[in-house]
PDB file of C-alpha atoms in Angstrom:
ATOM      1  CA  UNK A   1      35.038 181.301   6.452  1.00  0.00           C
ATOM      2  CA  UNK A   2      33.925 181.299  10.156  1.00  0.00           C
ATOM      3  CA  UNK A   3      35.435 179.017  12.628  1.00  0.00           C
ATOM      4  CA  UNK A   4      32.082 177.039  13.127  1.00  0.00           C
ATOM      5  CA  UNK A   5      32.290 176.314   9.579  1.00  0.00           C
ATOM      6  CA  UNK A   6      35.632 175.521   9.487  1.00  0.00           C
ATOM      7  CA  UNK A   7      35.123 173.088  12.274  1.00  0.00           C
ATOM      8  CA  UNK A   8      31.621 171.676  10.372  1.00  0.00           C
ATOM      9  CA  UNK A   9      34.180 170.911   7.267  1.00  0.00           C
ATOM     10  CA  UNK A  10      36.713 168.942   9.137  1.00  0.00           C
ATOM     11  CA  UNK A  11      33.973 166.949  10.903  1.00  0.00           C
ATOM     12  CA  UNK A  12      32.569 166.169   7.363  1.00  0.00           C
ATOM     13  CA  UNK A  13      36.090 165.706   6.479  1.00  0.00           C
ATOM     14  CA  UNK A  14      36.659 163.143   9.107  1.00  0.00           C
ATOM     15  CA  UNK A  15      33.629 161.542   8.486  1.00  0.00           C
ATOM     16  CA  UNK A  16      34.369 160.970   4.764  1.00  0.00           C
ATOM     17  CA  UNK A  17      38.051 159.750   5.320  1.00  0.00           C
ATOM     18  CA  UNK A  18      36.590 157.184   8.267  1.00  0.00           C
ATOM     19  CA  UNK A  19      33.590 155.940   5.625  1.00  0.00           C
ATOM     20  CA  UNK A  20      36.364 155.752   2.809  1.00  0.00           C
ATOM     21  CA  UNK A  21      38.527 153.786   4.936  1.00  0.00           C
ATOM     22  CA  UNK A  22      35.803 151.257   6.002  1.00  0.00           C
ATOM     23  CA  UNK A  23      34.501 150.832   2.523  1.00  0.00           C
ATOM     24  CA  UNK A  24      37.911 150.079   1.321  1.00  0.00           C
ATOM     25  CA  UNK A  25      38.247 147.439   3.586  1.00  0.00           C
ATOM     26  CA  UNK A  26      34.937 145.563   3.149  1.00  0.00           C
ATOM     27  CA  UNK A  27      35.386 146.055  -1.189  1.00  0.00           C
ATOM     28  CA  UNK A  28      38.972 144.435   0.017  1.00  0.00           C
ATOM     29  CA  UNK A  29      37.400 141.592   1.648  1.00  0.00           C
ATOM     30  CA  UNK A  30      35.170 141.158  -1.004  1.00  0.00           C
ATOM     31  CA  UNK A  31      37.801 140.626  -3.293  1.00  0.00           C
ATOM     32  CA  UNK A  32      39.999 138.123  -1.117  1.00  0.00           C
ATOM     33  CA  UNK A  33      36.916 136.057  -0.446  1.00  0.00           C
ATOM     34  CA  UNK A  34      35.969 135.751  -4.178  1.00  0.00           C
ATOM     35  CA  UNK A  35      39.521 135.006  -4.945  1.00  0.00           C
ATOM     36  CA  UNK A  36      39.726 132.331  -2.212  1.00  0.00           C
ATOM     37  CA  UNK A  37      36.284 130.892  -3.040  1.00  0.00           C
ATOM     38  CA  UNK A  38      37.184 130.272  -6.740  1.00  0.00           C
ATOM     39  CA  UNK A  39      40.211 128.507  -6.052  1.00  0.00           C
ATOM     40  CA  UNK A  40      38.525 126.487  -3.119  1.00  0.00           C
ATOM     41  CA  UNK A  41      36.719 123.242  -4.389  1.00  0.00           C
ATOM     42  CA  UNK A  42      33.451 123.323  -3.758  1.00  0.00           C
ATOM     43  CA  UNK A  43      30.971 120.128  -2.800  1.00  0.00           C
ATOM     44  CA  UNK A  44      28.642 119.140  -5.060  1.00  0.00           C
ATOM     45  CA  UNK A  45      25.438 120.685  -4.569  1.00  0.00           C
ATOM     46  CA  UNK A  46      22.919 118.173  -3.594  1.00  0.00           C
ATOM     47  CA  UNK A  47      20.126 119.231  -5.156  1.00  0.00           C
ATOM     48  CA  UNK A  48      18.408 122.311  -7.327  1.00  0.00           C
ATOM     49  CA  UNK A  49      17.593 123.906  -3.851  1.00  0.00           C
ATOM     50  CA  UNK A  50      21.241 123.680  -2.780  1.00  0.00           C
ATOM     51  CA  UNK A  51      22.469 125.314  -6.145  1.00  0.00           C
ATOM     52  CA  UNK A  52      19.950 127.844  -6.216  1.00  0.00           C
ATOM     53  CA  UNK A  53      21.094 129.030  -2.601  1.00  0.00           C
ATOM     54  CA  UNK A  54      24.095 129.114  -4.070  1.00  0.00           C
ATOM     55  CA  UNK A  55      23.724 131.599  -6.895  1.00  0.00           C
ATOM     56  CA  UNK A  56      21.783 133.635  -4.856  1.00  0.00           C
ATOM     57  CA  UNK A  57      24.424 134.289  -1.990  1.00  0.00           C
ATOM     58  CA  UNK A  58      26.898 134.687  -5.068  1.00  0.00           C
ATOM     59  CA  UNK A  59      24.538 137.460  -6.467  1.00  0.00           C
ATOM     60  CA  UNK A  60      23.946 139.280  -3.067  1.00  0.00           C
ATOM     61  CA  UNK A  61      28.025 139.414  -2.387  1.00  0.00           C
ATOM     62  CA  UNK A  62      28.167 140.854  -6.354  1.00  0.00           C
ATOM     63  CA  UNK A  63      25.327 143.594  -5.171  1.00  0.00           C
ATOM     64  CA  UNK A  64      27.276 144.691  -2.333  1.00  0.00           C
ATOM     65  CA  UNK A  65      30.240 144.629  -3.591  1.00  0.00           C
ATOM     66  CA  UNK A  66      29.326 147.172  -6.397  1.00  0.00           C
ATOM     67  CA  UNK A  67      26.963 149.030  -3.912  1.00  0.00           C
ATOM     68  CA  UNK A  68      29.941 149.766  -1.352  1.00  0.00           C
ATOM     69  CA  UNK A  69      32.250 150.848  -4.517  1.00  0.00           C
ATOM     70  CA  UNK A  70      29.139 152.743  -6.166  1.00  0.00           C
ATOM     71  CA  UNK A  71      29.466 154.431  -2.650  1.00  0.00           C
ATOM     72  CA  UNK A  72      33.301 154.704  -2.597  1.00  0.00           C
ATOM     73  CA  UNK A  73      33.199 156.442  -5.651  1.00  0.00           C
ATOM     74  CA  UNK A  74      31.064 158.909  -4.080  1.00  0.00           C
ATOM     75  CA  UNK A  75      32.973 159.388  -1.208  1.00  0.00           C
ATOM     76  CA  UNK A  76      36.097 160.195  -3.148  1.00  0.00           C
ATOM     77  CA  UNK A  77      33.885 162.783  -5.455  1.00  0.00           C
ATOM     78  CA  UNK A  78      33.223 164.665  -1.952  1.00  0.00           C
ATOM     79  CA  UNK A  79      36.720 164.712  -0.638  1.00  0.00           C
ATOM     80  CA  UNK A  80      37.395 166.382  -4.213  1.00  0.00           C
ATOM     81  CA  UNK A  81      34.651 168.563  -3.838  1.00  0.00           C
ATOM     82  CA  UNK A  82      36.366 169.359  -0.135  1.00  0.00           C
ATOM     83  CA  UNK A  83      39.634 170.322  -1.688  1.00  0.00           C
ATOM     84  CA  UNK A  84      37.781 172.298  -5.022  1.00  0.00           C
ATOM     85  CA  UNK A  85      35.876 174.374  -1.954  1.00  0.00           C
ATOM     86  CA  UNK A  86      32.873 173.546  -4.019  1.00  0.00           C
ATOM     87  CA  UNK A  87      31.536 171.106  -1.272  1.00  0.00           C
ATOM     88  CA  UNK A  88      28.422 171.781   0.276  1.00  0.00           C
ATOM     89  CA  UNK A  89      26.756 173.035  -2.997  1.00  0.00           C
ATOM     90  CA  UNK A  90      23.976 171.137  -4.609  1.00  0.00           C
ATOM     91  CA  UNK A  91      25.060 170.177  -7.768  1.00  0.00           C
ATOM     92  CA  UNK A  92      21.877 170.815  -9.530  1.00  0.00           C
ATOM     93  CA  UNK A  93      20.784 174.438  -8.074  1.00  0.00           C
ATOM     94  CA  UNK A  94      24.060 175.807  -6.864  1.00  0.00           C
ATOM     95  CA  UNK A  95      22.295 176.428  -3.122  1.00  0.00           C
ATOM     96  CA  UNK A  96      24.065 175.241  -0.007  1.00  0.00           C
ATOM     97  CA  UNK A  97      23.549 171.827   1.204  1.00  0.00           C
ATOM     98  CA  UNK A  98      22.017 172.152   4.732  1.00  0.00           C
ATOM     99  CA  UNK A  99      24.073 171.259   7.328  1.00  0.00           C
ATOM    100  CA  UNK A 100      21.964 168.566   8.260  1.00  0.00           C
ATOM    101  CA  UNK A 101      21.688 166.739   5.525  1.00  0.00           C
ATOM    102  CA  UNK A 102      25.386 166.473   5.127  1.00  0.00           C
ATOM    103  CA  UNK A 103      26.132 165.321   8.603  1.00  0.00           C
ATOM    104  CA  UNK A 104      23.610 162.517   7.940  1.00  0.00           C
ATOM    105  CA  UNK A 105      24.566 162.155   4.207  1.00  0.00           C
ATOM    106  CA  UNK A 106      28.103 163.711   3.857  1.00  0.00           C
ATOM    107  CA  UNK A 107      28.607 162.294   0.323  1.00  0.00           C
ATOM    108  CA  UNK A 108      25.874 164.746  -0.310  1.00  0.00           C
ATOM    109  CA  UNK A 109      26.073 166.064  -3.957  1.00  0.00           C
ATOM    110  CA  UNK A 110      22.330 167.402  -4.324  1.00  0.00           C
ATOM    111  CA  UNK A 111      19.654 169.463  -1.873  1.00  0.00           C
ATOM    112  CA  UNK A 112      16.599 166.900  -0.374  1.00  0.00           C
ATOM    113  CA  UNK A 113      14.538 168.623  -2.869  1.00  0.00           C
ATOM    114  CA  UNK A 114      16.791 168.451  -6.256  1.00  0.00           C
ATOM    115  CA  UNK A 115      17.460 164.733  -4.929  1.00  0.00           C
ATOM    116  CA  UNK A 116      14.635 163.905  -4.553  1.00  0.00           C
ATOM    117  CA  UNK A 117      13.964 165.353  -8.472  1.00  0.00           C
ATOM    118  CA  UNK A 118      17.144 163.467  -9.673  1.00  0.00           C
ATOM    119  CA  UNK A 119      15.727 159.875  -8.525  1.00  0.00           C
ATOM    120  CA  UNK A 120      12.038 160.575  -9.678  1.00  0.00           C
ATOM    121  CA  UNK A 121      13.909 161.184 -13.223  1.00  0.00           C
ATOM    122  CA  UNK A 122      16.364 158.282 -12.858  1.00  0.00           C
ATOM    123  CA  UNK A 123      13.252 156.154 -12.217  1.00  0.00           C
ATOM    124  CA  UNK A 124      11.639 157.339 -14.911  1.00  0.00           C
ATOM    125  CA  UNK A 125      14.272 156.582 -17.169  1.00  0.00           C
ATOM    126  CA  UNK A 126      14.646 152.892 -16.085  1.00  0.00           C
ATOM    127  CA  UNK A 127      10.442 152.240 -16.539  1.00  0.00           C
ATOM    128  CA  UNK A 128      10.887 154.215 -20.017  1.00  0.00           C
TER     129      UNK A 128
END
């Protein structure tokens, strides 16, 4: 391994660690705040507009939540990948990654093109 791409890893490295760090403190916060808010008492809500607010903030925290631990998870599976030395390699092909798709997507585990193949199918799957 060359010292460029030595240098490329720990700069993916870095990146990964940083994003795992501030995703682990935002699903944190998310939890304290839902703990907090269901011991808090809560006003009645004045009216069906009130409580439909309500449920709707609730269900947006819930969707981020699971989107930044959806993302956490992938994270972790990259640092793994890092340490396996099987990083960089699209998962479906077995071709390198380009370099810039993983500086803009280090979590990377497919090429654009096998991506892009992957969420055609996974679409496909949830109109089927």
């Amino acid at each position: 391994m060359d010292l460029r791409t030595q240098a490329h890893l720990k700069t993916l490295r870095d990146l990964l660690t940083y994003r795992l760090a501030e995703l682990r403190a935002d699903v944190h916060a998310a939890e304290q705040e839902r703990r907090d808010s269901a011991g808090a008492v809560t006003p009645e809500v004045a009216d069906r507009k009130d409580e439909a607010a309500q449920h709707q903030w609730s269900d947006l925290g819930g969707a981020q939540e699971q989107r930044d631990r959806d993302e956490m998870n992938q994270v972790e599976a990259a640092l793994h990948r890092l340490d396996a030395g099987t990083y960089g390699d699209c998962a479906d092909c077995g071709e390198p990654i380009p370099m810039q798709r993983l500086l803009v997507q280090p979590a990377a585990e497919r090429c654009a093109p096998c991506q892009a193949t992957h969420e055609h199918a996974m679409e496909h799957l949830r109109q089927a």
